[in-house]
Tab-separated table of C-alpha atoms and ligand atoms in Angstrom:
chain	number	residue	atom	x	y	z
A	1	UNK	CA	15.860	-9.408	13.363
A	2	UNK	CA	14.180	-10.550	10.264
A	3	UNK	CA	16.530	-9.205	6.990
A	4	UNK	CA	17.132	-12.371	4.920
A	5	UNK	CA	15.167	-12.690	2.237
A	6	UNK	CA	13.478	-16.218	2.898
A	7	UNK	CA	12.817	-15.024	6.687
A	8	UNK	CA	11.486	-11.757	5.427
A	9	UNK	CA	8.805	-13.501	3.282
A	10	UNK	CA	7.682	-15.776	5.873
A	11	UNK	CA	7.063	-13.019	8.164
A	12	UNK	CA	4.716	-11.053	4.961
A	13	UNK	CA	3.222	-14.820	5.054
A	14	UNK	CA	2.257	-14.567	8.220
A	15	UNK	CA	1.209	-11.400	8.775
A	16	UNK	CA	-1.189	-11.640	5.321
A	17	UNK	CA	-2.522	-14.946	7.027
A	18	UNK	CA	-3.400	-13.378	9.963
A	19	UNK	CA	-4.495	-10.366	8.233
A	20	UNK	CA	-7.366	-12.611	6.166
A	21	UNK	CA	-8.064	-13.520	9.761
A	22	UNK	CA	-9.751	-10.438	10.594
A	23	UNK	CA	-12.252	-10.464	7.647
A	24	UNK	CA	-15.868	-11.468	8.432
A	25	UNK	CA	-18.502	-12.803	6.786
A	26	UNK	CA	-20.671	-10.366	4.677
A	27	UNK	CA	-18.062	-7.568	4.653
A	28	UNK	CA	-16.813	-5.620	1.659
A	29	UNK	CA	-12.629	-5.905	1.665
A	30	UNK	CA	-10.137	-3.499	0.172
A	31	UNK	CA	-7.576	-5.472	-1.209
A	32	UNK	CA	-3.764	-3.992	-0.900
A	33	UNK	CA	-1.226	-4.037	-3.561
A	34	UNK	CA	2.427	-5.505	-2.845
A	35	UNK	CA	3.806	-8.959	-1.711
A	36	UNK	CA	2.427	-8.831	1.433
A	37	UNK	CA	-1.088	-8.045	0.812
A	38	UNK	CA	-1.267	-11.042	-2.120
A	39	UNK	CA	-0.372	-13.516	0.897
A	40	UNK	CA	-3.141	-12.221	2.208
A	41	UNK	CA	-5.508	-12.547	-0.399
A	42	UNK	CA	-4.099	-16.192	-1.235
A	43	UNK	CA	-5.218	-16.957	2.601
A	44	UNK	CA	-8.847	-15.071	2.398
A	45	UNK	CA	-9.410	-17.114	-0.782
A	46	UNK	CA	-8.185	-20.163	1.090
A	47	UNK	CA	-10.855	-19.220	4.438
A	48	UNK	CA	-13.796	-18.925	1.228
A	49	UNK	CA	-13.078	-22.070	-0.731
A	50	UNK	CA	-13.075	-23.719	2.861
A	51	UNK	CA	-16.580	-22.123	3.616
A	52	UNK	CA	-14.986	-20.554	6.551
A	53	UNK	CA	-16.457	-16.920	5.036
A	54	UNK	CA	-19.966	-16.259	2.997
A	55	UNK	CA	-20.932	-13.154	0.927
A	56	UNK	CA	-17.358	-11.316	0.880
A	57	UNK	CA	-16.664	-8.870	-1.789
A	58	UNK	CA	-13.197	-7.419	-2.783
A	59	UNK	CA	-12.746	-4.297	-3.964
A	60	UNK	CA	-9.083	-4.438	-5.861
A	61	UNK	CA	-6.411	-1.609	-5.376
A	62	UNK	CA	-4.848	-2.311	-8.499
A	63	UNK	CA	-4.551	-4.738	-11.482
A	64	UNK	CA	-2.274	-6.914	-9.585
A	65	UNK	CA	-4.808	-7.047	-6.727
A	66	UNK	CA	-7.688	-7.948	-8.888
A	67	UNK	CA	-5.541	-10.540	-10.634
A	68	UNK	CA	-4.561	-12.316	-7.329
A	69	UNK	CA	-8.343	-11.890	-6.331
A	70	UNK	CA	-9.707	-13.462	-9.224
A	71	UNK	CA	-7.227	-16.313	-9.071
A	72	UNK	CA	-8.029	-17.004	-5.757
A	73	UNK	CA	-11.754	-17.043	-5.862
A	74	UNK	CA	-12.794	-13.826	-4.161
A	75	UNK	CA	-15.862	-12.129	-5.618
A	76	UNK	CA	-15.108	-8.799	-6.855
A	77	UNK	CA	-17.386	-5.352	-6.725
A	78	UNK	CA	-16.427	-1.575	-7.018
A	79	UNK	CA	-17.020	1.813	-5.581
A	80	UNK	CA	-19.808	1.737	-7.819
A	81	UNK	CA	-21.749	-0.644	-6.295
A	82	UNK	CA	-21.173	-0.356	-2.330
A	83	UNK	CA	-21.986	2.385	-0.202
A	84	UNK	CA	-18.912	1.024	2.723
A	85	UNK	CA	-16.085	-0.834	2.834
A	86	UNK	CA	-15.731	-2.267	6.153
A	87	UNK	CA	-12.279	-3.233	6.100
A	88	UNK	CA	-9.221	-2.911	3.713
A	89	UNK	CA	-6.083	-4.712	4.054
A	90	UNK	CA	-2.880	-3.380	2.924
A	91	UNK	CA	1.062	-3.171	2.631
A	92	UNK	CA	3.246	-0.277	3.547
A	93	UNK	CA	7.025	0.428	2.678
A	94	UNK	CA	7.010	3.105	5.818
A	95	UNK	CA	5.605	3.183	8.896
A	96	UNK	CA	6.164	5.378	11.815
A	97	UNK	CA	5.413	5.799	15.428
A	98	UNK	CA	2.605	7.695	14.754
A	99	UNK	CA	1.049	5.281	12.281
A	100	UNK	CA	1.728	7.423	9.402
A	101	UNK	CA	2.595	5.683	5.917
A	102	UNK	CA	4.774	6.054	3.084
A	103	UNK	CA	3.450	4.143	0.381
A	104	UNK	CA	3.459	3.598	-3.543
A	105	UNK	CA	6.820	1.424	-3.686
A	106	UNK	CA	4.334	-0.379	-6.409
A	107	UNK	CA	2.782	2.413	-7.982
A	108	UNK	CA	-0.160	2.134	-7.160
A	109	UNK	CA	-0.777	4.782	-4.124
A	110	UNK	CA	-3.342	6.408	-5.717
A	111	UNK	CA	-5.993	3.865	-5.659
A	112	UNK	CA	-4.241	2.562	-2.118
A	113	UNK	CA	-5.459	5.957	-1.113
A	114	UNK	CA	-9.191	6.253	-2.292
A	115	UNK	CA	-10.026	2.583	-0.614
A	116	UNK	CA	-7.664	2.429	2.329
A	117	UNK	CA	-9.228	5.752	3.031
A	118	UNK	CA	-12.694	5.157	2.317
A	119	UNK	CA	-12.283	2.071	5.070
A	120	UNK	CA	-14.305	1.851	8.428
A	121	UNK	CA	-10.996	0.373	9.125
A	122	UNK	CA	-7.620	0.059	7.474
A	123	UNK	CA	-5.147	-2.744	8.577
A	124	UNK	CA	-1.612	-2.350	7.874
A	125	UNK	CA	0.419	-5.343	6.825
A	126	UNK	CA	4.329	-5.153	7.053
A	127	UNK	CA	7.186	-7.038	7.484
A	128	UNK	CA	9.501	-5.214	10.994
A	129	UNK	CA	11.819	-3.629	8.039
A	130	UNK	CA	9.486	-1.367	7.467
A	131	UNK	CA	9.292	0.312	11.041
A	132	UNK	CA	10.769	3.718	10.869
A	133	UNK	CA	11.647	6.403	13.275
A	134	UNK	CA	10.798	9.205	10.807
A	135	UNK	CA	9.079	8.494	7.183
A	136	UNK	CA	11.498	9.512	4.604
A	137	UNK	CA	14.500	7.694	6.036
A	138	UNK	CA	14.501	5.123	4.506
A	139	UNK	CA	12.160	5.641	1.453
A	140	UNK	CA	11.456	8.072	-1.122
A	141	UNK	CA	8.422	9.826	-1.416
A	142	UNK	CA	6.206	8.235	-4.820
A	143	UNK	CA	4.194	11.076	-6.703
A	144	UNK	CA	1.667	9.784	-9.822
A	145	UNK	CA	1.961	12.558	-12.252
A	146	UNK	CA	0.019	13.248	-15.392
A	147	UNK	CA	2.645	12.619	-18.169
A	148	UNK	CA	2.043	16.111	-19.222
A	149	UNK	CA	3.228	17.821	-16.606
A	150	UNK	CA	6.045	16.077	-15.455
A	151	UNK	CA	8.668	18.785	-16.365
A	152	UNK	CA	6.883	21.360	-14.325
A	153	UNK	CA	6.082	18.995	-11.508
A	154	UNK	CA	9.632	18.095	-11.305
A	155	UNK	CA	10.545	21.664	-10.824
A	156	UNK	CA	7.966	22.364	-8.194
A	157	UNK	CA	8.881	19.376	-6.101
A	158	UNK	CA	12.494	20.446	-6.345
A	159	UNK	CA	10.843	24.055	-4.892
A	160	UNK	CA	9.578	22.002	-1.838
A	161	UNK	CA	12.797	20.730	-1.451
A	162	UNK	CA	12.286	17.489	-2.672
A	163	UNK	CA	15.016	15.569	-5.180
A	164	UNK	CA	12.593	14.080	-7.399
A	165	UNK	CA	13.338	11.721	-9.707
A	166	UNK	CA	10.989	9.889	-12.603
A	167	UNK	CA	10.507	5.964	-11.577
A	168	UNK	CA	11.810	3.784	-14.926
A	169	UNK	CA	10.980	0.533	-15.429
A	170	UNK	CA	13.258	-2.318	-14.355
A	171	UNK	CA	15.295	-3.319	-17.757
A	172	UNK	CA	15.606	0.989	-17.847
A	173	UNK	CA	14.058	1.052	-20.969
A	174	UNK	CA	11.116	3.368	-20.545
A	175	UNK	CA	9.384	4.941	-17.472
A	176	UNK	CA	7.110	2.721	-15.201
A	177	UNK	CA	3.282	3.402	-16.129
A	178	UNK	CA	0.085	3.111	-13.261
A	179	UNK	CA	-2.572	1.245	-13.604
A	180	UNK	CA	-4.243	5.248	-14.896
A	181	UNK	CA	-1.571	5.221	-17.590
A	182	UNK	CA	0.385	8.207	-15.287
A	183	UNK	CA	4.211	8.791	-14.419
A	184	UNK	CA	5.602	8.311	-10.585
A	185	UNK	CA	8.493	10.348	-9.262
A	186	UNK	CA	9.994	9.656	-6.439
A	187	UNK	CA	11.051	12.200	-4.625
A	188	UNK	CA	13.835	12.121	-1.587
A	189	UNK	CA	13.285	14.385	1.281
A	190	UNK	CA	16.164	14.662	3.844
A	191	UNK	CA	14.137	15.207	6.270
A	192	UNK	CA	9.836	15.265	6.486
A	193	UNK	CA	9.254	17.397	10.015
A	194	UNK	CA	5.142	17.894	9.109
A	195	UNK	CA	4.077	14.945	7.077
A	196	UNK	CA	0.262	15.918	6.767
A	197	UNK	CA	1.444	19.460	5.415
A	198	UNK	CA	3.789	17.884	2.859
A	199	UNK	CA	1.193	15.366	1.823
A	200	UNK	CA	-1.177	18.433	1.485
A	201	UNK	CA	1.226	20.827	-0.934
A	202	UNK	CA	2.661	18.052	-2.712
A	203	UNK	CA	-1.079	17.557	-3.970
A	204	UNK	CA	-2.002	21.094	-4.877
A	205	UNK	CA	1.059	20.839	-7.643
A	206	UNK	CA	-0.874	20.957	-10.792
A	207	UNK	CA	-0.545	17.623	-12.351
A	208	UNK	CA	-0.062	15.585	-9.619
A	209	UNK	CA	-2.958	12.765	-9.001
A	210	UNK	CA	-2.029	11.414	-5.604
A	211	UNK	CA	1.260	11.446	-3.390
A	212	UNK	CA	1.873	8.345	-1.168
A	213	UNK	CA	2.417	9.824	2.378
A	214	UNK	CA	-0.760	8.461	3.957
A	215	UNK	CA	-1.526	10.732	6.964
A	216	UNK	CA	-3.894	9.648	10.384
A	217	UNK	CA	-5.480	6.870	8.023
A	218	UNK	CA	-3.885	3.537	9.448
A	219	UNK	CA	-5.903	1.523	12.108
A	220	UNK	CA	-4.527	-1.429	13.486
A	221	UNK	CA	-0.714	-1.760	12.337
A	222	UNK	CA	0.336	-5.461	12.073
A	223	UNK	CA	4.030	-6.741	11.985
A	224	UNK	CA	5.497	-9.511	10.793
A	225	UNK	CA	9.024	-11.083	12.213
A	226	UNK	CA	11.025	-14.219	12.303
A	227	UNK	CA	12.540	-14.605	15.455
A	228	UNK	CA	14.594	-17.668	16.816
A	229	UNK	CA	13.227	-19.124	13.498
A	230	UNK	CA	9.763	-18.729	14.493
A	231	UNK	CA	7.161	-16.142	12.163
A	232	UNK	CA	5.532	-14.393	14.568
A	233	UNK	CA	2.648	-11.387	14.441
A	234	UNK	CA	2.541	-8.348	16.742
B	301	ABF	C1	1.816	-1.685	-1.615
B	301	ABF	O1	2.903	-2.549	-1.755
B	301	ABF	C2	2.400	-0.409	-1.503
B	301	ABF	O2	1.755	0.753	-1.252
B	301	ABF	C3	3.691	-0.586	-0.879
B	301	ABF	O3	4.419	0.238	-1.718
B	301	ABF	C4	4.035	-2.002	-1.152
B	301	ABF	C5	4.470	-2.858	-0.027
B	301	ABF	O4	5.057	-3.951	-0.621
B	301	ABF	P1	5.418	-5.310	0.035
B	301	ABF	O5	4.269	-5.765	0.844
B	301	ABF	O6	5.714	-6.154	-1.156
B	301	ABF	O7	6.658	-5.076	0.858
B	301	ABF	O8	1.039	-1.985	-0.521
């Protein structure tokens, strides 16, 4: 059972190495947000300054992914400028049997969302701690909300039986802002019997940009564990 922390980042090192494993030359990569996902862009930088890789282009999920990119020598394009992504790579902080997702622990679901799901394929990237029975158990549910509306959001997600509560920065001295400039509640469900339908009502609130329950989008689901002192990848 991987829980310390040392043992639980060398199992999100090597499931982001093995991750950058799967990326080919000439393909267009989503880049995930989180700790595991930079491992893996520190290793697909690694496989290109080698010469390992030719013509791959990153497209970011968030300023901390671009950052990492840059710093790592990946070449960078948008949505703009591709008509496919072939593969994105990315963290979770939920995953179920089903392959469903809960994710947005770093705020930055939203954009998770429109690449991940734009993907001929998405690869997951988590540590075992993340494997759930049912999502919600362990997590909240993140919510990006227009600052605007966050009173009457609040309500509404209280309506769907959610306890939501607004995301504030780590010294508590102001709210945490997305990389749009937008609020995140998270909201704690006891229980989440019909994830797609949740997903689906939680986004017709007015106000709300994107909800992190990612529903039938995962591919392949990679896991990373220390056992007998040994990081290993299933
Ligand atoms: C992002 O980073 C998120 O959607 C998820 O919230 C988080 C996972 O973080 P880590 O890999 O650091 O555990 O992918």
């Amino acid at each position: 059972m991987t829980t310390a922390p040392e043992l639980v980042k060398q199992a999100k090192q090597a499931v982001g190495k093995q991750a950058a494993q799967w990326v080919e030359s000439g393909m267009v990569v989503g880049l995930g947000t989180g700790s595991t996902a930079a491992f893996m862009i520190q290793f697909l930088g690694e496989r290109l300054q080698r010469g390992e890789l030719q013509q791959v282009r990153g497209i970011p999920t968030s300023f901390q992914a671009m950052v990492l990119a840059r710093q790592a020598g990946i070449p960078l394009t948008t949505l703009d400028e591709v008509s496919e992504i072939d593969l994105a790579i990315d963290g979770a902080d939920e995953v179920d049997p089903q392959k469903n997702l809960i994710k947005g622990g770093g705020a930055a679901h939203t954009r998770e969302k429109i690449v991940d799901g734009l993907a001929k394929e998405f690869i997951v990237v988590v540590d075992g701690s993340k494997l759930v029975a049912h999502l919600g158990s362990t997590f909240p549910v993140p919510v990006e909300v227009l600052p605007l509306a966050i009173v009457p959001v609040m309500r509404a997600l209280e309506q769907l039986g959610g306890e939501p509560e607004i995301r504030m920065a780590v010294k508590k001295d102001g709210p945490v802002i997305t990389d749009q400039g937008n609020m995140v509640v998270d909201v704690k469900f006891a229980e989440i019997p019909d994830p797609a339908s949740l997903e689906m009502h939680i986004n017709n609130i007015p106000g709300v940009l994107e909800n992190g329950l990612f529903v039938g989008l995962a591919g392949r689901v990679l896991v990373g564990e220390v056992t007998d002192g040994q990081p290993q990848v299933r």
